[in-house]
């Protein structure tokens, strides 16, 4: 596989991305606390049939870390501009974790540009807030913590490796899947100037920006009309929720299911299964 790394100036920021393969375009959007490195196990097999583009999102990895623009509409506009810059009129999109929320917004805002959407280990943000109870609060406590101004940077910044390592250990079922080298790469990325703040700003944009857009869309009956594949780890929090039924409240054409023996980090814990499910979903 010929994998290239490059940088494009789009939507006012320098965006780093990986590119591999030929064929119809496929964008892979990572989550927190990760970068495009999270796709390393699935990039080559997916590139056998597609032109795969895996960017570092605004504020992450080797992409710029501005002080503003972490609402999902702006972050979706970033990757939409990258697609246009690369000459792709329409693309399939896969998003994991926070990247899934960017992908969801991209599909809603630009249905002419996104032709298929796959979301990995997330339910719609609006639905999660509405279902917040003690069980979800225990699993998603970090959402509320990361919303706070300044405090997350102060505390997590004292030992970035330990803070990120807590999530890597707690959120995996196949704990060997995030080996020492992978964790070191994520710690390196979040040790760069502005990186911790930018990652927390991604969460801070949840209120009022993201919530306002999500509520307005739902009230107006705006839904994902493209085919949507939802996959999640059977051994994670979403394995305890009616995840497929939740997505059916927000999208017209939903398929998917849980991956066995898997926690939160699907592309790293069960890469072969993720590739197989995506290939089936993306087949013309």
mmCIF file of N, CA and C in Angstrom, residues 96-212:
data_model
loop_
_atom_site.group_PDB
_atom_site.id
_atom_site.type_symbol
_atom_site.label_atom_id
_atom_site.label_comp_id
_atom_site.label_asym_id
_atom_site.label_seq_id
_atom_site.Cartn_x
_atom_site.Cartn_y
_atom_site.Cartn_z
ATOM 1 N N UNK A 96 -15.627 7.615 14.242
ATOM 2 C CA UNK A 96 -15.557 6.931 15.540
ATOM 3 C C UNK A 96 -15.548 7.963 16.652
ATOM 4 N N UNK A 97 -16.358 7.732 17.703
ATOM 5 C CA UNK A 97 -16.346 8.590 18.877
ATOM 6 C C UNK A 97 -16.659 10.038 18.460
ATOM 7 N N UNK A 98 -15.848 11.019 18.843
ATOM 8 C CA UNK A 98 -16.139 12.414 18.479
ATOM 9 C C UNK A 98 -16.188 12.594 16.963
ATOM 10 N N UNK A 99 -15.377 11.825 16.248
ATOM 11 C CA UNK A 99 -15.430 11.880 14.800
ATOM 12 C C UNK A 99 -16.763 11.428 14.245
ATOM 13 N N UNK A 100 -17.442 10.523 14.965
ATOM 14 C CA UNK A 100 -18.782 10.133 14.559
ATOM 15 C C UNK A 100 -19.773 11.266 14.695
ATOM 16 N N UNK A 101 -19.566 12.129 15.678
ATOM 17 C CA UNK A 101 -20.456 13.281 15.858
ATOM 18 C C UNK A 101 -20.211 14.324 14.768
ATOM 19 N N UNK A 102 -18.958 14.471 14.376
ATOM 20 C CA UNK A 102 -18.643 15.338 13.232
ATOM 21 C C UNK A 102 -19.262 14.758 11.965
ATOM 22 N N UNK A 103 -19.132 13.448 11.776
ATOM 23 C CA UNK A 103 -19.673 12.796 10.592
ATOM 24 C C UNK A 103 -21.194 12.924 10.538
ATOM 25 N N UNK A 104 -21.858 12.767 11.684
ATOM 26 C CA UNK A 104 -23.320 12.914 11.752
ATOM 27 C C UNK A 104 -23.735 14.322 11.308
ATOM 28 N N UNK A 105 -23.042 15.326 11.811
ATOM 29 C CA UNK A 105 -23.354 16.711 11.427
ATOM 30 C C UNK A 105 -23.061 16.941 9.946
ATOM 31 N N UNK A 106 -21.982 16.371 9.435
ATOM 32 C CA UNK A 106 -21.633 16.504 8.016
ATOM 33 C C UNK A 106 -22.772 15.948 7.146
ATOM 34 N N UNK A 107 -23.274 14.779 7.504
ATOM 35 C CA UNK A 107 -24.351 14.162 6.730
ATOM 36 C C UNK A 107 -25.631 14.990 6.784
ATOM 37 N N UNK A 108 -25.907 15.610 7.939
ATOM 38 C CA UNK A 108 -27.106 16.446 8.056
ATOM 39 C C UNK A 108 -26.970 17.748 7.274
ATOM 40 N N UNK A 109 -25.806 18.379 7.382
ATOM 41 C CA UNK A 109 -25.625 19.692 6.770
ATOM 42 C C UNK A 109 -25.396 19.622 5.275
ATOM 43 N N UNK A 110 -24.782 18.544 4.798
ATOM 44 C CA UNK A 110 -24.407 18.453 3.387
ATOM 45 C C UNK A 110 -24.779 17.079 2.817
ATOM 46 N N UNK A 111 -26.074 16.799 2.749
ATOM 47 C CA UNK A 111 -26.488 15.492 2.226
ATOM 48 C C UNK A 111 -26.103 15.275 0.771
ATOM 49 N N UNK A 112 -25.835 16.366 0.056
ATOM 50 C CA UNK A 112 -25.391 16.234 -1.328
ATOM 51 C C UNK A 112 -23.941 15.766 -1.414
ATOM 52 N N UNK A 113 -23.204 15.844 -0.312
ATOM 53 C CA UNK A 113 -21.782 15.500 -0.319
ATOM 54 C C UNK A 113 -21.509 14.139 0.329
ATOM 55 N N UNK A 114 -22.310 13.752 1.294
ATOM 56 C CA UNK A 114 -22.120 12.480 2.005
ATOM 57 C C UNK A 114 -23.126 11.474 1.466
ATOM 58 N N UNK A 115 -22.628 10.376 0.891
ATOM 59 C CA UNK A 115 -23.570 9.414 0.316
ATOM 60 C C UNK A 115 -23.829 8.210 1.214
ATOM 61 N N UNK A 116 -22.911 7.913 2.144
ATOM 62 C CA UNK A 116 -23.113 6.857 3.130
ATOM 63 C C UNK A 116 -22.412 7.249 4.420
ATOM 64 N N UNK A 117 -22.986 6.838 5.540
ATOM 65 C CA UNK A 117 -22.456 7.233 6.841
ATOM 66 C C UNK A 117 -22.370 6.012 7.745
ATOM 67 N N UNK A 118 -21.187 5.782 8.319
ATOM 68 C CA UNK A 118 -21.011 4.748 9.335
ATOM 69 C C UNK A 118 -20.540 5.412 10.621
ATOM 70 N N UNK A 119 -21.172 5.066 11.740
ATOM 71 C CA UNK A 119 -20.828 5.647 13.040
ATOM 72 C C UNK A 119 -20.412 4.506 13.968
ATOM 73 N N UNK A 120 -19.261 4.664 14.600
ATOM 74 C CA UNK A 120 -18.674 3.610 15.425
ATOM 75 C C UNK A 120 -18.704 3.991 16.896
ATOM 76 N N UNK A 121 -19.441 3.226 17.663
ATOM 77 C CA UNK A 121 -19.540 3.322 19.116
ATOM 78 C C UNK A 121 -20.011 4.686 19.607
ATOM 79 N N UNK A 122 -21.024 5.204 18.935
ATOM 80 C CA UNK A 122 -21.714 6.382 19.449
ATOM 81 C C UNK A 122 -23.207 6.236 19.197
ATOM 82 N N UNK A 123 -23.982 6.939 19.991
ATOM 83 C CA UNK A 123 -25.374 7.236 19.708
ATOM 84 C C UNK A 123 -25.463 8.749 19.543
ATOM 85 N N UNK A 124 -26.520 9.270 18.924
ATOM 86 C CA UNK A 124 -26.608 10.727 18.748
ATOM 87 C C UNK A 124 -26.435 11.474 20.069
ATOM 88 N N UNK A 125 -25.696 12.558 20.015
ATOM 89 C CA UNK A 125 -25.402 13.322 21.230
ATOM 90 C C UNK A 125 -26.677 13.727 21.952
ATOM 91 N N UNK A 126 -27.647 14.217 21.204
ATOM 92 C CA UNK A 126 -28.914 14.660 21.803
ATOM 93 C C UNK A 126 -29.580 13.526 22.562
ATOM 94 N N UNK A 127 -29.576 12.336 21.992
ATOM 95 C CA UNK A 127 -30.208 11.191 22.641
ATOM 96 C C UNK A 127 -29.489 10.813 23.925
ATOM 97 N N UNK A 128 -28.162 10.943 23.945
ATOM 98 C CA UNK A 128 -27.418 10.589 25.147
ATOM 99 C C UNK A 128 -27.721 11.549 26.285
ATOM 100 N N UNK A 129 -27.817 12.837 25.987
ATOM 101 C CA UNK A 129 -28.161 13.788 27.041
ATOM 102 C C UNK A 129 -29.571 13.518 27.569
ATOM 103 N N UNK A 130 -30.493 13.189 26.676
ATOM 104 C CA UNK A 130 -31.863 12.939 27.111
ATOM 105 C C UNK A 130 -31.976 11.694 27.979
ATOM 106 N N UNK A 131 -31.116 10.706 27.732
ATOM 107 C CA UNK A 131 -31.157 9.457 28.470
ATOM 108 C C UNK A 131 -30.255 9.459 29.699
ATOM 109 N N UNK A 132 -29.688 10.600 30.016
ATOM 110 C CA UNK A 132 -28.720 10.661 31.111
ATOM 111 C C UNK A 132 -29.357 10.189 32.420
ATOM 112 N N UNK A 133 -28.833 9.103 32.950
ATOM 113 C CA UNK A 133 -29.237 8.586 34.245
ATOM 114 C C UNK A 133 -27.961 8.188 34.988
ATOM 115 N N UNK A 134 -28.096 7.516 36.104
ATOM 116 C CA UNK A 134 -26.895 7.200 36.871
ATOM 117 C C UNK A 134 -25.951 6.289 36.096
ATOM 118 N N UNK A 135 -26.498 5.340 35.331
ATOM 119 C CA UNK A 135 -25.652 4.437 34.567
ATOM 120 C C UNK A 135 -24.868 5.142 33.486
ATOM 121 N N UNK A 136 -25.555 5.987 32.706
ATOM 122 C CA UNK A 136 -24.872 6.730 31.646
ATOM 123 C C UNK A 136 -23.929 7.759 32.248
ATOM 124 N N UNK A 137 -24.341 8.410 33.324
ATOM 125 C CA UNK A 137 -23.477 9.400 33.965
ATOM 126 C C UNK A 137 -22.190 8.748 34.476
ATOM 127 N N UNK A 138 -22.281 7.532 34.978
ATOM 128 C CA UNK A 138 -21.085 6.835 35.458
ATOM 129 C C UNK A 138 -20.137 6.536 34.305
ATOM 130 N N UNK A 139 -20.690 6.160 33.144
ATOM 131 C CA UNK A 139 -19.857 5.851 31.994
ATOM 132 C C UNK A 139 -19.354 7.076 31.259
ATOM 133 N N UNK A 140 -20.161 8.146 31.273
ATOM 134 C CA UNK A 140 -19.838 9.341 30.485
ATOM 135 C C UNK A 140 -19.522 10.534 31.376
ATOM 136 N N UNK A 141 -19.015 10.287 32.574
ATOM 137 C CA UNK A 141 -18.686 11.371 33.497
ATOM 138 C C UNK A 141 -17.720 12.365 32.860
ATOM 139 N N UNK A 142 -16.852 11.859 31.969
ATOM 140 C CA UNK A 142 -15.837 12.725 31.369
ATOM 141 C C UNK A 142 -16.468 13.811 30.510
ATOM 142 N N UNK A 143 -17.664 13.573 29.945
ATOM 143 C CA UNK A 143 -18.342 14.629 29.188
ATOM 144 C C UNK A 143 -18.533 15.857 30.071
ATOM 145 N N UNK A 144 -19.036 15.640 31.268
ATOM 146 C CA UNK A 144 -19.326 16.757 32.175
ATOM 147 C C UNK A 144 -18.044 17.401 32.682
ATOM 148 N N UNK A 145 -17.043 16.583 32.951
ATOM 149 C CA UNK A 145 -15.762 17.119 33.412
ATOM 150 C C UNK A 145 -15.097 17.944 32.314
ATOM 151 N N UNK A 146 -15.079 17.442 31.092
ATOM 152 C CA UNK A 146 -14.414 18.141 29.998
ATOM 153 C C UNK A 146 -15.122 19.432 29.612
ATOM 154 N N UNK A 147 -16.378 19.581 29.993
ATOM 155 C CA UNK A 147 -17.101 20.824 29.723
ATOM 156 C C UNK A 147 -16.594 21.988 30.571
ATOM 157 N N UNK A 148 -15.948 21.690 31.687
ATOM 158 C CA UNK A 148 -15.570 22.743 32.620
ATOM 159 C C UNK A 148 -14.419 23.589 32.059
ATOM 160 N N UNK A 149 -14.437 24.895 32.291
ATOM 161 C CA UNK A 149 -13.348 25.738 31.810
ATOM 162 C C UNK A 149 -12.089 25.546 32.649
ATOM 163 N N UNK A 150 -10.958 25.374 31.993
ATOM 164 C CA UNK A 150 -9.628 25.400 32.601
ATOM 165 C C UNK A 150 -9.271 24.186 33.466
ATOM 166 N N UNK A 151 -10.200 23.680 34.254
ATOM 167 C CA UNK A 151 -9.874 22.629 35.207
ATOM 168 C C UNK A 151 -9.347 21.352 34.547
ATOM 169 N N UNK A 152 -9.930 20.849 33.461
ATOM 170 C CA UNK A 152 -9.390 19.626 32.853
ATOM 171 C C UNK A 152 -7.932 19.774 32.419
ATOM 172 N N UNK A 153 -7.595 20.930 31.829
ATOM 173 C CA UNK A 153 -6.201 21.152 31.435
ATOM 174 C C UNK A 153 -5.284 21.156 32.646
ATOM 175 N N UNK A 154 -5.741 21.776 33.714
ATOM 176 C CA UNK A 154 -4.926 21.880 34.921
ATOM 177 C C UNK A 154 -4.615 20.503 35.497
ATOM 178 N N UNK A 155 -5.638 19.673 35.601
ATOM 179 C CA UNK A 155 -5.448 18.376 36.240
ATOM 180 C C UNK A 155 -4.835 17.345 35.295
ATOM 181 N N UNK A 156 -5.364 17.235 34.084
ATOM 182 C CA UNK A 156 -4.830 16.250 33.138
ATOM 183 C C UNK A 156 -3.422 16.604 32.701
ATOM 184 N N UNK A 157 -3.126 17.895 32.657
ATOM 185 C CA UNK A 157 -1.811 18.329 32.205
ATOM 186 C C UNK A 157 -0.685 17.960 33.140
ATOM 187 N N UNK A 158 -1.010 17.586 34.370
ATOM 188 C CA UNK A 158 0.027 17.181 35.320
ATOM 189 C C UNK A 158 0.641 15.835 34.942
ATOM 190 N N UNK A 159 -0.145 14.989 34.261
ATOM 191 C CA UNK A 159 0.350 13.680 33.858
ATOM 192 C C UNK A 159 -0.518 13.190 32.699
ATOM 193 N N UNK A 160 -0.181 13.645 31.503
ATOM 194 C CA UNK A 160 -1.006 13.342 30.334
ATOM 195 C C UNK A 160 -1.060 11.846 30.071
ATOM 196 N N UNK A 161 0.060 11.162 30.213
ATOM 197 C CA UNK A 161 0.093 9.722 29.955
ATOM 198 C C UNK A 161 -0.845 8.973 30.904
ATOM 199 N N UNK A 162 -0.863 9.359 32.168
ATOM 200 C CA UNK A 162 -1.724 8.679 33.126
ATOM 201 C C UNK A 162 -3.191 8.981 32.850
ATOM 202 N N UNK A 163 -3.481 10.229 32.485
ATOM 203 C CA UNK A 163 -4.878 10.588 32.227
ATOM 204 C C UNK A 163 -5.420 9.843 31.016
ATOM 205 N N UNK A 164 -4.702 9.883 29.905
ATOM 206 C CA UNK A 164 -5.162 9.169 28.715
ATOM 207 C C UNK A 164 -5.147 7.661 28.962
ATOM 208 N N UNK A 165 -4.144 7.187 29.673
ATOM 209 C CA UNK A 165 -4.045 5.766 29.951
ATOM 210 C C UNK A 165 -5.233 5.225 30.731
ATOM 211 N N UNK A 166 -5.814 6.063 31.567
ATOM 212 C CA UNK A 166 -7.019 5.656 32.301
ATOM 213 C C UNK A 166 -8.115 5.259 31.325
ATOM 214 N N UNK A 167 -8.323 6.051 30.285
ATOM 215 C CA UNK A 167 -9.377 5.764 29.312
ATOM 216 C C UNK A 167 -9.016 4.570 28.433
ATOM 217 N N UNK A 168 -7.760 4.476 28.041
ATOM 218 C CA UNK A 168 -7.350 3.333 27.229
ATOM 219 C C UNK A 168 -7.556 2.018 27.981
ATOM 220 N N UNK A 169 -7.325 2.043 29.279
ATOM 221 C CA UNK A 169 -7.489 0.826 30.078
ATOM 222 C C UNK A 169 -8.970 0.541 30.347
ATOM 223 N N UNK A 170 -9.737 1.564 30.688
ATOM 224 C CA UNK A 170 -11.140 1.371 31.064
ATOM 225 C C UNK A 170 -12.043 1.126 29.855
ATOM 226 N N UNK A 171 -11.721 1.692 28.723
ATOM 227 C CA UNK A 171 -12.623 1.635 27.570
ATOM 228 C C UNK A 171 -12.336 0.475 26.626
ATOM 229 N N UNK A 172 -11.304 -0.305 26.876
ATOM 230 C CA UNK A 172 -11.004 -1.435 25.996
ATOM 231 C C UNK A 172 -11.485 -2.740 26.632
ATOM 232 N N UNK A 173 -11.859 -3.680 25.772
ATOM 233 C CA UNK A 173 -12.056 -5.059 26.184
ATOM 234 C C UNK A 173 -10.834 -5.873 25.793
ATOM 235 N N UNK A 174 -10.377 -5.696 24.547
ATOM 236 C CA UNK A 174 -9.135 -6.319 24.078
ATOM 237 C C UNK A 174 -7.980 -5.370 24.421
ATOM 238 N N UNK A 175 -7.470 -5.466 25.624
ATOM 239 C CA UNK A 175 -6.545 -4.449 26.117
ATOM 240 C C UNK A 175 -5.197 -4.461 25.404
ATOM 241 N N UNK A 176 -4.859 -5.576 24.779
ATOM 242 C CA UNK A 176 -3.610 -5.617 24.022
ATOM 243 C C UNK A 176 -3.702 -4.798 22.743
ATOM 244 N N UNK A 177 -4.916 -4.417 22.344
ATOM 245 C CA UNK A 177 -5.116 -3.757 21.048
ATOM 246 C C UNK A 177 -4.466 -2.378 20.999
ATOM 247 N N UNK A 178 -4.413 -1.697 22.142
ATOM 248 C CA UNK A 178 -3.722 -0.412 22.224
ATOM 249 C C UNK A 178 -2.391 -0.663 22.939
ATOM 250 N N UNK A 179 -1.405 -1.040 22.160
ATOM 251 C CA UNK A 179 -0.116 -1.394 22.744
ATOM 252 C C UNK A 179 0.654 -0.137 23.154
ATOM 253 N N UNK A 180 1.847 -0.356 23.706
ATOM 254 C CA UNK A 180 2.630 0.754 24.234
ATOM 255 C C UNK A 180 2.970 1.773 23.156
ATOM 256 N N UNK A 181 3.268 1.307 21.946
ATOM 257 C CA UNK A 181 3.619 2.235 20.869
ATOM 258 C C UNK A 181 2.439 3.110 20.489
ATOM 259 N N UNK A 182 1.246 2.518 20.399
ATOM 260 C CA UNK A 182 0.064 3.300 20.049
ATOM 261 C C UNK A 182 -0.240 4.327 21.130
ATOM 262 N N UNK A 183 -0.196 3.911 22.376
ATOM 263 C CA UNK A 183 -0.474 4.853 23.460
ATOM 264 C C UNK A 183 0.556 5.970 23.477
ATOM 265 N N UNK A 184 1.812 5.642 23.213
ATOM 266 C CA UNK A 184 2.857 6.666 23.192
ATOM 267 C C UNK A 184 2.592 7.687 22.096
ATOM 268 N N UNK A 185 2.075 7.247 20.963
ATOM 269 C CA UNK A 185 1.763 8.177 19.877
ATOM 270 C C UNK A 185 0.639 9.130 20.282
ATOM 271 N N UNK A 186 -0.377 8.623 20.967
ATOM 272 C CA UNK A 186 -1.460 9.500 21.399
ATOM 273 C C UNK A 186 -0.990 10.463 22.492
ATOM 274 N N UNK A 187 -0.167 9.980 23.405
ATOM 275 C CA UNK A 187 0.368 10.863 24.445
ATOM 276 C C UNK A 187 1.231 11.950 23.816
ATOM 277 N N UNK A 188 2.048 11.580 22.818
ATOM 278 C CA UNK A 188 2.855 12.576 22.111
ATOM 279 C C UNK A 188 1.962 13.640 21.481
ATOM 280 N N UNK A 189 0.883 13.196 20.842
ATOM 281 C CA UNK A 189 -0.004 14.143 20.171
ATOM 282 C C UNK A 189 -0.650 15.109 21.157
ATOM 283 N N UNK A 190 -1.092 14.594 22.306
ATOM 284 C CA UNK A 190 -1.782 15.452 23.266
ATOM 285 C C UNK A 190 -0.823 16.212 24.185
ATOM 286 N N UNK A 191 0.465 16.006 24.009
ATOM 287 C CA UNK A 191 1.465 16.779 24.740
ATOM 288 C C UNK A 191 1.926 17.999 23.963
ATOM 289 N N UNK A 192 1.437 18.165 22.742
ATOM 290 C CA UNK A 192 1.810 19.325 21.941
ATOM 291 C C UNK A 192 1.102 20.576 22.457
ATOM 292 N N UNK A 193 1.675 21.749 22.243
ATOM 293 C CA UNK A 193 1.046 22.976 22.722
ATOM 294 C C UNK A 193 -0.381 23.128 22.184
ATOM 295 N N UNK A 194 -1.316 23.361 23.087
ATOM 296 C CA UNK A 194 -2.706 23.598 22.708
ATOM 297 C C UNK A 194 -3.538 22.353 22.512
ATOM 298 N N UNK A 195 -2.909 21.174 22.503
ATOM 299 C CA UNK A 195 -3.647 19.967 22.147
ATOM 300 C C UNK A 195 -4.664 19.558 23.214
ATOM 301 N N UNK A 196 -4.287 19.592 24.493
ATOM 302 C CA UNK A 196 -5.245 19.245 25.537
ATOM 303 C C UNK A 196 -6.431 20.201 25.502
ATOM 304 N N UNK A 197 -6.138 21.491 25.439
ATOM 305 C CA UNK A 197 -7.210 22.490 25.402
ATOM 306 C C UNK A 197 -8.141 22.271 24.228
ATOM 307 N N UNK A 198 -7.574 21.995 23.051
ATOM 308 C CA UNK A 198 -8.404 21.806 21.861
ATOM 309 C C UNK A 198 -9.307 20.587 22.018
ATOM 310 N N UNK A 199 -8.770 19.494 22.555
ATOM 311 C CA UNK A 199 -9.595 18.314 22.753
ATOM 312 C C UNK A 199 -10.741 18.567 23.714
ATOM 313 N N UNK A 200 -10.483 19.320 24.774
ATOM 314 C CA UNK A 200 -11.551 19.644 25.714
ATOM 315 C C UNK A 200 -12.524 20.642 25.096
ATOM 316 N N UNK A 201 -12.038 21.541 24.248
ATOM 317 C CA UNK A 201 -12.932 22.475 23.571
ATOM 318 C C UNK A 201 -13.906 21.743 22.651
ATOM 319 N N UNK A 202 -13.486 20.607 22.121
ATOM 320 C CA UNK A 202 -14.392 19.768 21.337
ATOM 321 C C UNK A 202 -15.617 19.410 22.183
ATOM 322 N N UNK A 203 -15.392 19.042 23.443
ATOM 323 C CA UNK A 203 -16.506 18.736 24.344
ATOM 324 C C UNK A 203 -17.253 20.002 24.756
ATOM 325 N N UNK A 204 -16.509 21.078 25.018
ATOM 326 C CA UNK A 204 -17.153 22.302 25.496
ATOM 327 C C UNK A 204 -18.122 22.877 24.471
ATOM 328 N N UNK A 205 -17.897 22.580 23.207
ATOM 329 C CA UNK A 205 -18.804 23.065 22.165
ATOM 330 C C UNK A 205 -20.171 22.391 22.238
ATOM 331 N N UNK A 206 -20.302 21.365 23.084
ATOM 332 C CA UNK A 206 -21.585 20.662 23.205
ATOM 333 C C UNK A 206 -22.716 21.606 23.604
ATOM 334 N N UNK A 207 -22.406 22.600 24.458
ATOM 335 C CA UNK A 207 -23.396 23.580 24.896
ATOM 336 C C UNK A 207 -22.825 24.975 24.756
ATOM 337 N N UNK A 208 -23.538 25.900 24.151
ATOM 338 C CA UNK A 208 -24.881 25.722 23.587
ATOM 339 C C UNK A 208 -24.874 25.345 22.099
ATOM 340 N N UNK A 209 -23.699 25.372 21.458
ATOM 341 C CA UNK A 209 -23.661 25.310 19.995
ATOM 342 C C UNK A 209 -24.234 24.009 19.444
ATOM 343 N N UNK A 210 -23.631 22.877 19.813
ATOM 344 C CA UNK A 210 -24.072 21.606 19.248
ATOM 345 C C UNK A 210 -25.499 21.269 19.679
ATOM 346 N N UNK A 211 -25.801 21.485 20.941
ATOM 347 C CA UNK A 211 -27.130 21.145 21.445
ATOM 348 C C UNK A 211 -28.202 21.965 20.742
ATOM 349 N N UNK A 212 -27.917 23.241 20.503
ATOM 350 C CA UNK A 212 -28.895 24.081 19.819
ATOM 351 C C UNK A 212 -29.180 23.609 18.403
#
